Short mmCIF file of C-alpha atoms and ligand atoms in Angstrom, two decimals:
data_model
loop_
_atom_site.label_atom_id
_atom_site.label_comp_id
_atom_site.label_asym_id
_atom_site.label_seq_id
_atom_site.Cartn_x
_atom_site.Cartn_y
_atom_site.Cartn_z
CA UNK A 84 218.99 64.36 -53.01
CA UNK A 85 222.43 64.65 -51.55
CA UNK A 86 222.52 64.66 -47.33
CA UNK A 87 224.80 65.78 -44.81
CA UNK A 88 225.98 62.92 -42.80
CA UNK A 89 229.00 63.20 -40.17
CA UNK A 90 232.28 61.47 -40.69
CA UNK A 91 231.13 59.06 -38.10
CA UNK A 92 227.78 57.80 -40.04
CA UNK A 93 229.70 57.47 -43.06
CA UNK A 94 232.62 55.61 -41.60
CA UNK A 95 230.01 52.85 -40.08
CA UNK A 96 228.19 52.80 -43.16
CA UNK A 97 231.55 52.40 -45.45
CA UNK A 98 232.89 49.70 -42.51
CA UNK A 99 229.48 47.60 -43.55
CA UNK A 100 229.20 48.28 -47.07
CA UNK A 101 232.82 47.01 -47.39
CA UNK A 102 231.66 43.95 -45.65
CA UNK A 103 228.99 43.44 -47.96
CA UNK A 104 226.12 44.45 -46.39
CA UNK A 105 223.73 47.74 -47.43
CA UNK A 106 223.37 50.20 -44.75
CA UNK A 107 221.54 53.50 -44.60
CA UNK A 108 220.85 56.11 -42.39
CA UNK A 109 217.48 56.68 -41.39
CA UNK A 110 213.89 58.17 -39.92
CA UNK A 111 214.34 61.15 -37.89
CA UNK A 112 217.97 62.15 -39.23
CA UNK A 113 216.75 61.74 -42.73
CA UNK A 114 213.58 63.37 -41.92
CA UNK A 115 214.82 66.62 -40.37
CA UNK A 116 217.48 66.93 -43.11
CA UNK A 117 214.80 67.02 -45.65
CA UNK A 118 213.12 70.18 -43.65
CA UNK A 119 216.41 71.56 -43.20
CA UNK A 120 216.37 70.69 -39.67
CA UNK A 121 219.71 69.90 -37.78
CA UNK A 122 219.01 65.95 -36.86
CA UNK A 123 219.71 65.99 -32.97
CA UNK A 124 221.11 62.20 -33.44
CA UNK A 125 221.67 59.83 -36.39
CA UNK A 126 220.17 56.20 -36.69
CA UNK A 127 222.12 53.87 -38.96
CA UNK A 128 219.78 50.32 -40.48
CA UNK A 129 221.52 47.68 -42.38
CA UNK A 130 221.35 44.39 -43.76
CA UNK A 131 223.25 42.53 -41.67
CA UNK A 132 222.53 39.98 -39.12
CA UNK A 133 223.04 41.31 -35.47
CA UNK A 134 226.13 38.51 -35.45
CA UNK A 135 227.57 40.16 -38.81
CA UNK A 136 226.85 43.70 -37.64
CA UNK A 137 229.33 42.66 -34.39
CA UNK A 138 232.44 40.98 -36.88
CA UNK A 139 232.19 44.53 -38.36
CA UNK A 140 232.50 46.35 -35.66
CA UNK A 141 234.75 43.92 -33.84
CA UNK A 142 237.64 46.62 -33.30
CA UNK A 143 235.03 49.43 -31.98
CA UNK A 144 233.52 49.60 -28.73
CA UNK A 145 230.03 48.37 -28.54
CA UNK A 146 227.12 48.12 -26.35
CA UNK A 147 224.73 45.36 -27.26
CA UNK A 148 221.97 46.09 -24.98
CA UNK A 149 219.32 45.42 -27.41
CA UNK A 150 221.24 43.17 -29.62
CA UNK A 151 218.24 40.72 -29.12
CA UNK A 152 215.93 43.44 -31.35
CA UNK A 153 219.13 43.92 -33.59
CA UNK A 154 220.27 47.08 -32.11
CA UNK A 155 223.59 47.58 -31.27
CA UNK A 156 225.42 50.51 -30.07
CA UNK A 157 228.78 51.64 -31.47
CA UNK A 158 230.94 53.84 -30.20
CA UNK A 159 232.65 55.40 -33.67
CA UNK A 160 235.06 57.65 -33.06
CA UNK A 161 233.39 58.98 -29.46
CA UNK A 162 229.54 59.14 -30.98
CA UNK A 163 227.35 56.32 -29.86
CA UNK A 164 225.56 54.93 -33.26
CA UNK A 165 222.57 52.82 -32.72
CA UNK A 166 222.54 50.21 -36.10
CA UNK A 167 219.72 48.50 -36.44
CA UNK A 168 219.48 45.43 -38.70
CA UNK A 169 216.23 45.51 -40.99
CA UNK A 170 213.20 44.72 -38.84
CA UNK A 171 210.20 43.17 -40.20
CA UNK A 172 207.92 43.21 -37.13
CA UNK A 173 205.45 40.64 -36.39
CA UNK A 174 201.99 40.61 -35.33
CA UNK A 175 201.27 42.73 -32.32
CA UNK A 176 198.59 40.94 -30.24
CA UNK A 177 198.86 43.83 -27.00
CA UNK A 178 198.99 46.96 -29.00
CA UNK A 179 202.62 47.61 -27.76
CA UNK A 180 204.71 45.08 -28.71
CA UNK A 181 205.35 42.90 -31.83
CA UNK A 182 205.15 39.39 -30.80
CA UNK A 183 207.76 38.64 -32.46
CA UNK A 184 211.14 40.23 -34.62
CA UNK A 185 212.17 39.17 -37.88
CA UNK A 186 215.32 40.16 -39.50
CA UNK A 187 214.98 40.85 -43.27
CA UNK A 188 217.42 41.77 -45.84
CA UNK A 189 214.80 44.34 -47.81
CA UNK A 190 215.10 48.02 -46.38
CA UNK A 191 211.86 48.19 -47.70
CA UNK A 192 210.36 45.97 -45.36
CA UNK A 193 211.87 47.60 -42.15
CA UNK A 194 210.74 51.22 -43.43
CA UNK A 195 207.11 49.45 -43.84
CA UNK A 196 207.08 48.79 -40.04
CA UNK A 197 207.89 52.57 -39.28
CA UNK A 198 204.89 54.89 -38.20
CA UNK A 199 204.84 57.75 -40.52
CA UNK A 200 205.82 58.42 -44.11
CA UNK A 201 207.98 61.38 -43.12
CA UNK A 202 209.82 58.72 -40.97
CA UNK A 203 210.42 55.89 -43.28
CA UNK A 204 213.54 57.24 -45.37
CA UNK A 205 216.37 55.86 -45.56
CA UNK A 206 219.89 57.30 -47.33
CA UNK A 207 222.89 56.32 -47.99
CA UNK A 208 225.90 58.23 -50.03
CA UNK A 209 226.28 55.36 -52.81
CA UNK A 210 222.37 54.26 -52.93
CA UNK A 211 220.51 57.18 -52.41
CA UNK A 212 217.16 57.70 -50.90
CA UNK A 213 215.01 55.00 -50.39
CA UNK A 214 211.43 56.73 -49.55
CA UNK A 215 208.79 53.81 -50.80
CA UNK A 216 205.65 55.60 -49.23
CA UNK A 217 206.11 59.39 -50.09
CA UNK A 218 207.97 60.64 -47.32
CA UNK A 219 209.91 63.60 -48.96
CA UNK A 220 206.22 64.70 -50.67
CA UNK A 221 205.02 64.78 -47.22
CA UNK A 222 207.62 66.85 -46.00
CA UNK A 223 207.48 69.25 -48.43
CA UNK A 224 203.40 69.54 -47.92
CA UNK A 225 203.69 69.64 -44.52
CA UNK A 226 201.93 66.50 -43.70
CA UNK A 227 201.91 63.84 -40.99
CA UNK A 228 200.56 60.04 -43.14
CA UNK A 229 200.13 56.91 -41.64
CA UNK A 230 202.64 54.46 -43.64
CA UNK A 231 199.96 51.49 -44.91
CA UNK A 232 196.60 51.83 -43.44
CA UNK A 233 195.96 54.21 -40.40
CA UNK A 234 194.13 52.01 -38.15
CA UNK A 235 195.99 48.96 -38.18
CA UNK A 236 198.74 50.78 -37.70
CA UNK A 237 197.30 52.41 -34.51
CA UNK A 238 196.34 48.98 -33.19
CA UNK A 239 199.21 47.20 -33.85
CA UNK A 240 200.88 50.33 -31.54
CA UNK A 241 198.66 52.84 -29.39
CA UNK A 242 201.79 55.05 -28.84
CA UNK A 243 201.49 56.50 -32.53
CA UNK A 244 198.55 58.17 -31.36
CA UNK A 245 200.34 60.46 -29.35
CA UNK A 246 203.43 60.43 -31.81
CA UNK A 247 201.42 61.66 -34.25
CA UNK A 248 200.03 64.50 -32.42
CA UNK A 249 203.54 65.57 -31.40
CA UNK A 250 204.84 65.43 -34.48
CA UNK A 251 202.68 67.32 -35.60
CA UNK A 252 202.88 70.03 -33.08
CA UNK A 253 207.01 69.77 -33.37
CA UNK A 254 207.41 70.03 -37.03
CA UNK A 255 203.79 72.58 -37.67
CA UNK A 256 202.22 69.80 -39.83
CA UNK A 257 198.77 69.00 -40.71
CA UNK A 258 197.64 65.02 -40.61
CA UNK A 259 196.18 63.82 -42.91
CA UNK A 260 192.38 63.06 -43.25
CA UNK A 261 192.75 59.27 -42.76
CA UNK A 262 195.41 59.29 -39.93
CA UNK A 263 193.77 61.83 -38.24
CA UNK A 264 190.51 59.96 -38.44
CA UNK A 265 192.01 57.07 -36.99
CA UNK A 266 193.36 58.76 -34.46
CA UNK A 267 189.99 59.33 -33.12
CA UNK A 268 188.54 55.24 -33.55
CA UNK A 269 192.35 53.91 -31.74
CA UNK A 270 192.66 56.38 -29.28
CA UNK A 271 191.18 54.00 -26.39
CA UNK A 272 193.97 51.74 -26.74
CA UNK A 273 196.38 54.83 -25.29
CA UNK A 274 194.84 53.03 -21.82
CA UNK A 275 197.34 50.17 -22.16
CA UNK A 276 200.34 52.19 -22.88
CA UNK A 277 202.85 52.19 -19.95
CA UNK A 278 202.16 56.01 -18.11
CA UNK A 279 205.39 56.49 -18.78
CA UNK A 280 205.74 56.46 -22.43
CA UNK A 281 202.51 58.36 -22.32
CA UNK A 282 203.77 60.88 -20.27
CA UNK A 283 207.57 61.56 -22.42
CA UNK A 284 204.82 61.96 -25.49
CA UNK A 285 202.69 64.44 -24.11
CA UNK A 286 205.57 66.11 -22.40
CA UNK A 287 207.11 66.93 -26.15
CA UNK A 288 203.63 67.36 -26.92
CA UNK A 289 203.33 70.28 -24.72
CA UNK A 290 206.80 71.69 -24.79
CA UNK A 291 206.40 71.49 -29.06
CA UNK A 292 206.34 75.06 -30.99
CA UNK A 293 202.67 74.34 -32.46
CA UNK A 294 201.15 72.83 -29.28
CA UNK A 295 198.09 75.24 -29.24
CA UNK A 296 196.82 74.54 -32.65
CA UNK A 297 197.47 70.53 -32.13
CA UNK A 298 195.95 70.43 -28.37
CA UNK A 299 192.69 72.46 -29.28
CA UNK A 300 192.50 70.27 -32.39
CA UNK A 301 192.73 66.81 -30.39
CA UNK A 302 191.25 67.77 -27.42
CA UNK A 303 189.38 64.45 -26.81
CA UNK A 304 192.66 62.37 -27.60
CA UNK A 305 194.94 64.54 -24.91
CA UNK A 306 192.25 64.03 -22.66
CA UNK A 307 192.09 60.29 -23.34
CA UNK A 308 195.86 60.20 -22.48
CA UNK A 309 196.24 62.14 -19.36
CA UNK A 310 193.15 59.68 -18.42
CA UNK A 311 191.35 62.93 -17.54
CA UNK A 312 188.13 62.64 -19.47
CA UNK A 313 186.57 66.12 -17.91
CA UNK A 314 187.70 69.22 -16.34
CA UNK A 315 186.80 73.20 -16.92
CA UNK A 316 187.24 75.05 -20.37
CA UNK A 317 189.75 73.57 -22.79
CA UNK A 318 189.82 76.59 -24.90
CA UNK A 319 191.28 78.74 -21.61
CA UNK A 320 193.52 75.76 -20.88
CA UNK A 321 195.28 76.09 -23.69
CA UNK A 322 195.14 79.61 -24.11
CA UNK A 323 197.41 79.84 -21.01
CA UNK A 324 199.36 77.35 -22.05
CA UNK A 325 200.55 79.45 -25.23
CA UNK A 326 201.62 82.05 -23.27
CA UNK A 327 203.92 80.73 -20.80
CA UNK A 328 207.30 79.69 -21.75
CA UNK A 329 207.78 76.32 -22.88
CA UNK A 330 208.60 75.28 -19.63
CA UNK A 331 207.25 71.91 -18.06
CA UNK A 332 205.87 72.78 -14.65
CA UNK A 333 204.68 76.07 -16.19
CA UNK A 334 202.83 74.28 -19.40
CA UNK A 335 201.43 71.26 -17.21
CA UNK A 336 200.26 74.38 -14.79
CA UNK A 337 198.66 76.19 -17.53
CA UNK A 338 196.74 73.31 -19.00
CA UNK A 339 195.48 71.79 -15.83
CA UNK A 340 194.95 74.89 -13.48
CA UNK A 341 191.18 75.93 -14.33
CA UNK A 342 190.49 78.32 -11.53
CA UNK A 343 193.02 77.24 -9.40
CA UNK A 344 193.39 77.16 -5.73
CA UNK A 345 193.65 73.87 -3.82
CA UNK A 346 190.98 71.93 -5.44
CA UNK A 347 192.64 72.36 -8.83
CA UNK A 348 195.96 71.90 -7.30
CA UNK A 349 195.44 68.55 -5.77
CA UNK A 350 193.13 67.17 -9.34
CA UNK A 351 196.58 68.56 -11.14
CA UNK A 352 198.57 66.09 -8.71
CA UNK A 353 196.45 63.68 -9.38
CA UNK A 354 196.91 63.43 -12.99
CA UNK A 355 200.43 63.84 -13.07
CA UNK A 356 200.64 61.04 -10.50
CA UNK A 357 198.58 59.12 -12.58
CA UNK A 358 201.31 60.00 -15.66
CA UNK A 359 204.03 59.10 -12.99
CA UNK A 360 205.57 62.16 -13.85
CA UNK A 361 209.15 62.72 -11.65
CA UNK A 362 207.56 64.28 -8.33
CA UNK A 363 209.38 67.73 -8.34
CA UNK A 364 207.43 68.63 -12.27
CA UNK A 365 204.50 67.43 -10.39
CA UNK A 366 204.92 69.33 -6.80
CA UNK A 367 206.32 72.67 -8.87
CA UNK A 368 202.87 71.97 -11.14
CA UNK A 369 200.57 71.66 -8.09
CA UNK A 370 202.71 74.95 -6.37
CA UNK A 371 201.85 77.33 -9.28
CA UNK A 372 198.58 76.32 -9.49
CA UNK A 373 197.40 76.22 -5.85
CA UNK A 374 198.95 80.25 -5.00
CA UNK A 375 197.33 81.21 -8.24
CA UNK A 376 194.07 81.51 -7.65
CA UNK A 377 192.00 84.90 -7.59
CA UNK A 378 191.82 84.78 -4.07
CA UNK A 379 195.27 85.43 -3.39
CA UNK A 380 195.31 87.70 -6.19
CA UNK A 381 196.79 90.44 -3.54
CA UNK A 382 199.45 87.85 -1.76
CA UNK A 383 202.26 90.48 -0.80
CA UNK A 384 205.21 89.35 -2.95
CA UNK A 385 206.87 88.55 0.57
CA UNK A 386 204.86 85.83 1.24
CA UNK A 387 204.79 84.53 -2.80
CA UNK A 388 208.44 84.29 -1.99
CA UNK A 389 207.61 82.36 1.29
CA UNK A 390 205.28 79.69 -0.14
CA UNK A 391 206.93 79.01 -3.49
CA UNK A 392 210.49 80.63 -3.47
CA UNK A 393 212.44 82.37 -6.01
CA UNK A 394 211.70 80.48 -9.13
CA UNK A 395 208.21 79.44 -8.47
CA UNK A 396 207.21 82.95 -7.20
CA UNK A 397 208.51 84.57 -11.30
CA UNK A 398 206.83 81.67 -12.55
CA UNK A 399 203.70 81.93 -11.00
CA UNK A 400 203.72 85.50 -11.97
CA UNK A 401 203.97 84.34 -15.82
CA UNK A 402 201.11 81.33 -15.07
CA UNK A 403 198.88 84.70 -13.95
CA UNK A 404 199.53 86.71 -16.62
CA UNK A 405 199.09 83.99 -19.11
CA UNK A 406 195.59 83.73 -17.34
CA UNK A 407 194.61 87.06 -17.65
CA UNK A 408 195.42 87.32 -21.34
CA UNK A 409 193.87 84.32 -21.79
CA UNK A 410 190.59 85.13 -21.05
CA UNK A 411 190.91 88.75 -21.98
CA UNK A 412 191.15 86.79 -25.49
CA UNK A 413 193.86 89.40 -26.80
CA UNK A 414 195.53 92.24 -25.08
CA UNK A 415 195.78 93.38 -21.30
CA UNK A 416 197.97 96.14 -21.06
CA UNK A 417 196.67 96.27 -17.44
CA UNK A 418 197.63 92.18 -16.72
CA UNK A 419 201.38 93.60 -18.52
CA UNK A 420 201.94 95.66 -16.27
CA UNK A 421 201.06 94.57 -12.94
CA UNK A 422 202.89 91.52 -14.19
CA UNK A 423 205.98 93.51 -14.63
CA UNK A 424 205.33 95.45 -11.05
CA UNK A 425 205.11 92.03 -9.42
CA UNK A 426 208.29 90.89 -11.10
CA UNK A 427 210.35 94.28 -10.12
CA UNK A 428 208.54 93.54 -6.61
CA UNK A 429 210.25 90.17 -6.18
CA UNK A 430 213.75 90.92 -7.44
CA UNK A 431 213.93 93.91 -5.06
CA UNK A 432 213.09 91.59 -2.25
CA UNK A 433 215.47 89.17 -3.32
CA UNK A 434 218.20 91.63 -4.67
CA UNK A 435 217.79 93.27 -0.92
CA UNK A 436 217.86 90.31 0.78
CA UNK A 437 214.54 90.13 2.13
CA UNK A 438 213.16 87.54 5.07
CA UNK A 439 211.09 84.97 3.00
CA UNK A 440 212.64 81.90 4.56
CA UNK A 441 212.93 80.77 8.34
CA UNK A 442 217.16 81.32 7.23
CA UNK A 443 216.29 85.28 7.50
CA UNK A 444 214.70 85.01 10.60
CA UNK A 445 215.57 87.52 12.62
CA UNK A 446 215.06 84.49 15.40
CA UNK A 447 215.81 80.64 15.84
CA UNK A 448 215.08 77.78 17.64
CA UNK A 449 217.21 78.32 20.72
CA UNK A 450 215.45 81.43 21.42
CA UNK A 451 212.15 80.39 22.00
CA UNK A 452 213.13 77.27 23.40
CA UNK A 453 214.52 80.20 26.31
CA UNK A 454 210.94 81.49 25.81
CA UNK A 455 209.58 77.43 26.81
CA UNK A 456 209.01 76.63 23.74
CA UNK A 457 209.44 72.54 23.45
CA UNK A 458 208.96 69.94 20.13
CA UNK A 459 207.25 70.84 17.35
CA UNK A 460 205.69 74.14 18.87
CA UNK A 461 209.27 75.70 18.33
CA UNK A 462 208.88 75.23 14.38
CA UNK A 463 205.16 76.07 14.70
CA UNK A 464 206.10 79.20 16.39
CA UNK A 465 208.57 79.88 14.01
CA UNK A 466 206.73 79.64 10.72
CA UNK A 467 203.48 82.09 12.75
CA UNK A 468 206.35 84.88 12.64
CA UNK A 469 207.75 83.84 9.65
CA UNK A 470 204.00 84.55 8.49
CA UNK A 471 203.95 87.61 9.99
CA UNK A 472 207.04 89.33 8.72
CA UNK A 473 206.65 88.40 5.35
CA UNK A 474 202.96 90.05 5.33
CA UNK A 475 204.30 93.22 6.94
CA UNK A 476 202.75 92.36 10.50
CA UNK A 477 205.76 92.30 12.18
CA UNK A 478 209.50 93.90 11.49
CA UNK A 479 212.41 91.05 11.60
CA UNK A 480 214.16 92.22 14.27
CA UNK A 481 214.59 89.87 17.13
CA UNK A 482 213.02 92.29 20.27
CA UNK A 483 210.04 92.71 18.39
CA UNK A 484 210.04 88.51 17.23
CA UNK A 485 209.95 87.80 20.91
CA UNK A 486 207.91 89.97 22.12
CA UNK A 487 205.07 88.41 20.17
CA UNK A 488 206.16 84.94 21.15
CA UNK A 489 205.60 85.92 24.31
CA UNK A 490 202.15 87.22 23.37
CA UNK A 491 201.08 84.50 20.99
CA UNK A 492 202.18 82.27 24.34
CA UNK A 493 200.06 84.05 26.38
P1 ATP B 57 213.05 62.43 -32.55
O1 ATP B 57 213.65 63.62 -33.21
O2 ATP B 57 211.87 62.76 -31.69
O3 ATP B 57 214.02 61.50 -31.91
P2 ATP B 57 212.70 60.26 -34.35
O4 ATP B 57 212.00 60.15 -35.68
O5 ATP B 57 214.16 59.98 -34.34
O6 ATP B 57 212.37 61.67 -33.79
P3 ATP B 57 212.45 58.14 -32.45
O7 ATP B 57 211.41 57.95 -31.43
O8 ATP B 57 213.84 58.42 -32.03
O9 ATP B 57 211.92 59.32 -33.38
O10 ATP B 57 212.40 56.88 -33.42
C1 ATP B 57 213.31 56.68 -34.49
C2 ATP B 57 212.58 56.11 -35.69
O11 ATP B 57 212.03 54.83 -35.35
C3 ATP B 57 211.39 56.93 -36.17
O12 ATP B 57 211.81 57.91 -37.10
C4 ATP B 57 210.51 55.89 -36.80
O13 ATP B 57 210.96 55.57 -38.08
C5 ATP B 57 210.72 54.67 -35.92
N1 ATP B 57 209.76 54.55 -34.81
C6 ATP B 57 209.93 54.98 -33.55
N2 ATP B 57 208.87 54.69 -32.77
C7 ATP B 57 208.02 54.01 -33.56
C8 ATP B 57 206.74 53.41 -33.35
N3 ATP B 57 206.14 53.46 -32.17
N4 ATP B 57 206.17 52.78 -34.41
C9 ATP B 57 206.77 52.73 -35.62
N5 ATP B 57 207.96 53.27 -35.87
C10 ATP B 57 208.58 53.92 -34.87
MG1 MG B 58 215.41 59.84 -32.55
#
């Protein structure tokens, strides 16, 4: 098997061959060129010694932030290379990290440490490909293997759980019987992975082209890791999820809205909290779900625009439809097309310029501090017309504005 590498790869794998030392690229680069995939980045392992690795590369510019682990970074010719020296991990005594790093001079041993068959090849242009555990038979049956035995595997590291499932959702593979058992006896040990690294899995996870089949499959597992052991029907969940865009507000909405409304909205928050997910996914997440319940099913678009603006009011729209299919469980030419109304709707209020903010006011502070408004009652007084206008109460012009400060004064 011949593989595409750029002139980059090869130059830092000729620089340390010259020296002596075997080098390969390897996992995902090697793994996506074998499905024909475009690798999005290239990992380079060798034999030498983190100290030998930095004599080679003595006239490039390096990083060696995790020279420790035997990474270091090179810049070769304006593309940052991570090179790796062969890893032979120790024993893992907190299901996250090895207790200890030992640097080998057998490829084979460092791709015995990786998680997954598919992920444990190695090439280089004069040696080959180095796949000791079936990796290229896997890719070619579609298939997601523990590399050595499942469990132990899954112990030693909780985050392959996850991995696993979003590999499998990424690349449309099946696990394997084993793995996937395993899977199921590990998956309490997701509880002391940091939220964080939880929360980048499950995000690819849900963002991955087969993440329908893979979340209805591993329901119990996704649940495990969101730390969200009940909640409404998982079926509709993900449903809606596979028919909004692969968007993350709009997939975390879909999964976690149930009926939504502020209930929903505020148990959403509190999971992605919980994931400490960046606050504007979760406060987008917690907007879409809390306007879309079926009581404000007939929200004029005004005020959509009002409580979520531009973006969240389309997307909301698309959370809603996705709903509606969902549990129509196929077609709903009716949910189409009052999707499509709604989404005309909201452009022609935008496109004309419509008052959805307190900025399109037809009145401001000053004048109903003339009226005696003081403090906070000015905004207060503000957002009731604000209210108003947007749900055709009122017109925005500013006679009309006062006149029902005056009144709501009164
Ligand atoms: P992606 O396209 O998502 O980056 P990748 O295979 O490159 O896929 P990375 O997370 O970048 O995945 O990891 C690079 C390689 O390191 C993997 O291919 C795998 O061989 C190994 N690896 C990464 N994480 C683990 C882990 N938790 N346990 C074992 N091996 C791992
Ligand atoms: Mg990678």
């Amino acid at each position: 098997m011949e593989l595409f590498l750029p002139p980059q790869v090869l130059k830092a794998i000729g620089l340390l061959e010259e020296a002596g030392w075997a080098a390969y690229a390897v996992g995902g680069c090697v793994r996506d060129q074998a499905l024909g995939i475009v690798p999005h980045d290239y990992d380079v392992c060798t034999a030498a010694s983190p100290g030998e690795m930095k004599r080679v590369f003595r006239e490039e510019r390096t990083l060696e932030t995790g020279l420790k682990h035997g990474t270091l970074t090179v810049l070769m010719d304006g593309m940052p290379l991570e090179i790796t020296t062969f890893r032979q991990d120790g024993e893992y005594r907190d299901g996250r990290h090895p207790d200890s790093v030992q640097f080998t001079r057998r490829v084979e041993d460092d791709l015995a440490r990786r998680d997954f068959t598919i992920n444990a090849m190695a090439y280089s242009p004069s040696r080959g490909l180095v796949d000791p555990f079936g990796g290229r038979e896997d890719c070619a049956a579609g298939v997601i293997r523990c590399v050595g035995q499942a469990e132990k595997r899954f112990q030693e590291d909780s985050l392959r759980v996850l991995r696993a499932l979003r590999f499998s959702a990424r690349l449309g593979f099946t696990i394997e019987e084993k793995t996937a058992a395993a899977l199921y006896t590990e998956k309490a040990g997701l509880r002391r992975i940091s939220r964080e690294r939880v929360a980048a899995e499950l995000n690819g996870l849900l963002c991955a082209g087969d993440a329908g089949r893979v979340l209805l499959a591993f329901e119990s597992i996704v649940r495990e890791a969101m730390n969200a052991p009940a909640g409404g029907s998982w079926q509709l969940a993900v449903g809606r999820l596979e028919r909004v865009p692969r968007d993350l507000p709009l997939r975390w909405a879909a999964l976690l809205m149930d009926s939504g409304g502020e209930n929903a909205a505020r148990q959403a928050a509190e999971i992605l909290k919980g994931l400490k997910m960046p606050s504007r996914l979760t406060e987008n997440a917690e907007l879409l779900i809390r306007w879309s319940a079926p009581e404000y099913a007939s929200m004029p678009p005004a005020e959509r625009l009002m409580r979520m603006g531009p973006e969240g009011a389309k997307q909301g729209i698309l959370l809603r439809k996705a709903d509606a299919l969902a549990r129509a469980a196929g077609e709903s030419p009716a949910a189409e097309q009052a999707a499509a109304e709604e989404t005309e709707e909201l452009e022609r209020l935008i496109r004309e310029n419509a008052c959805f903010t307190l900025r399109h006011l037809a009145v401001r502070g000053p004048d109903l501090a003339a009226l005696g408004y003081k403090g906070p009652d000015i905004g207060k007084q503000l957002n009731e017309l604000l209210l108003r206008v947007v749900r055709g109460q009122l017109p925005n012009e500013k006679e009309a504005l006062l006149d029902a400060a005056r009144n709501i004064n009164a």
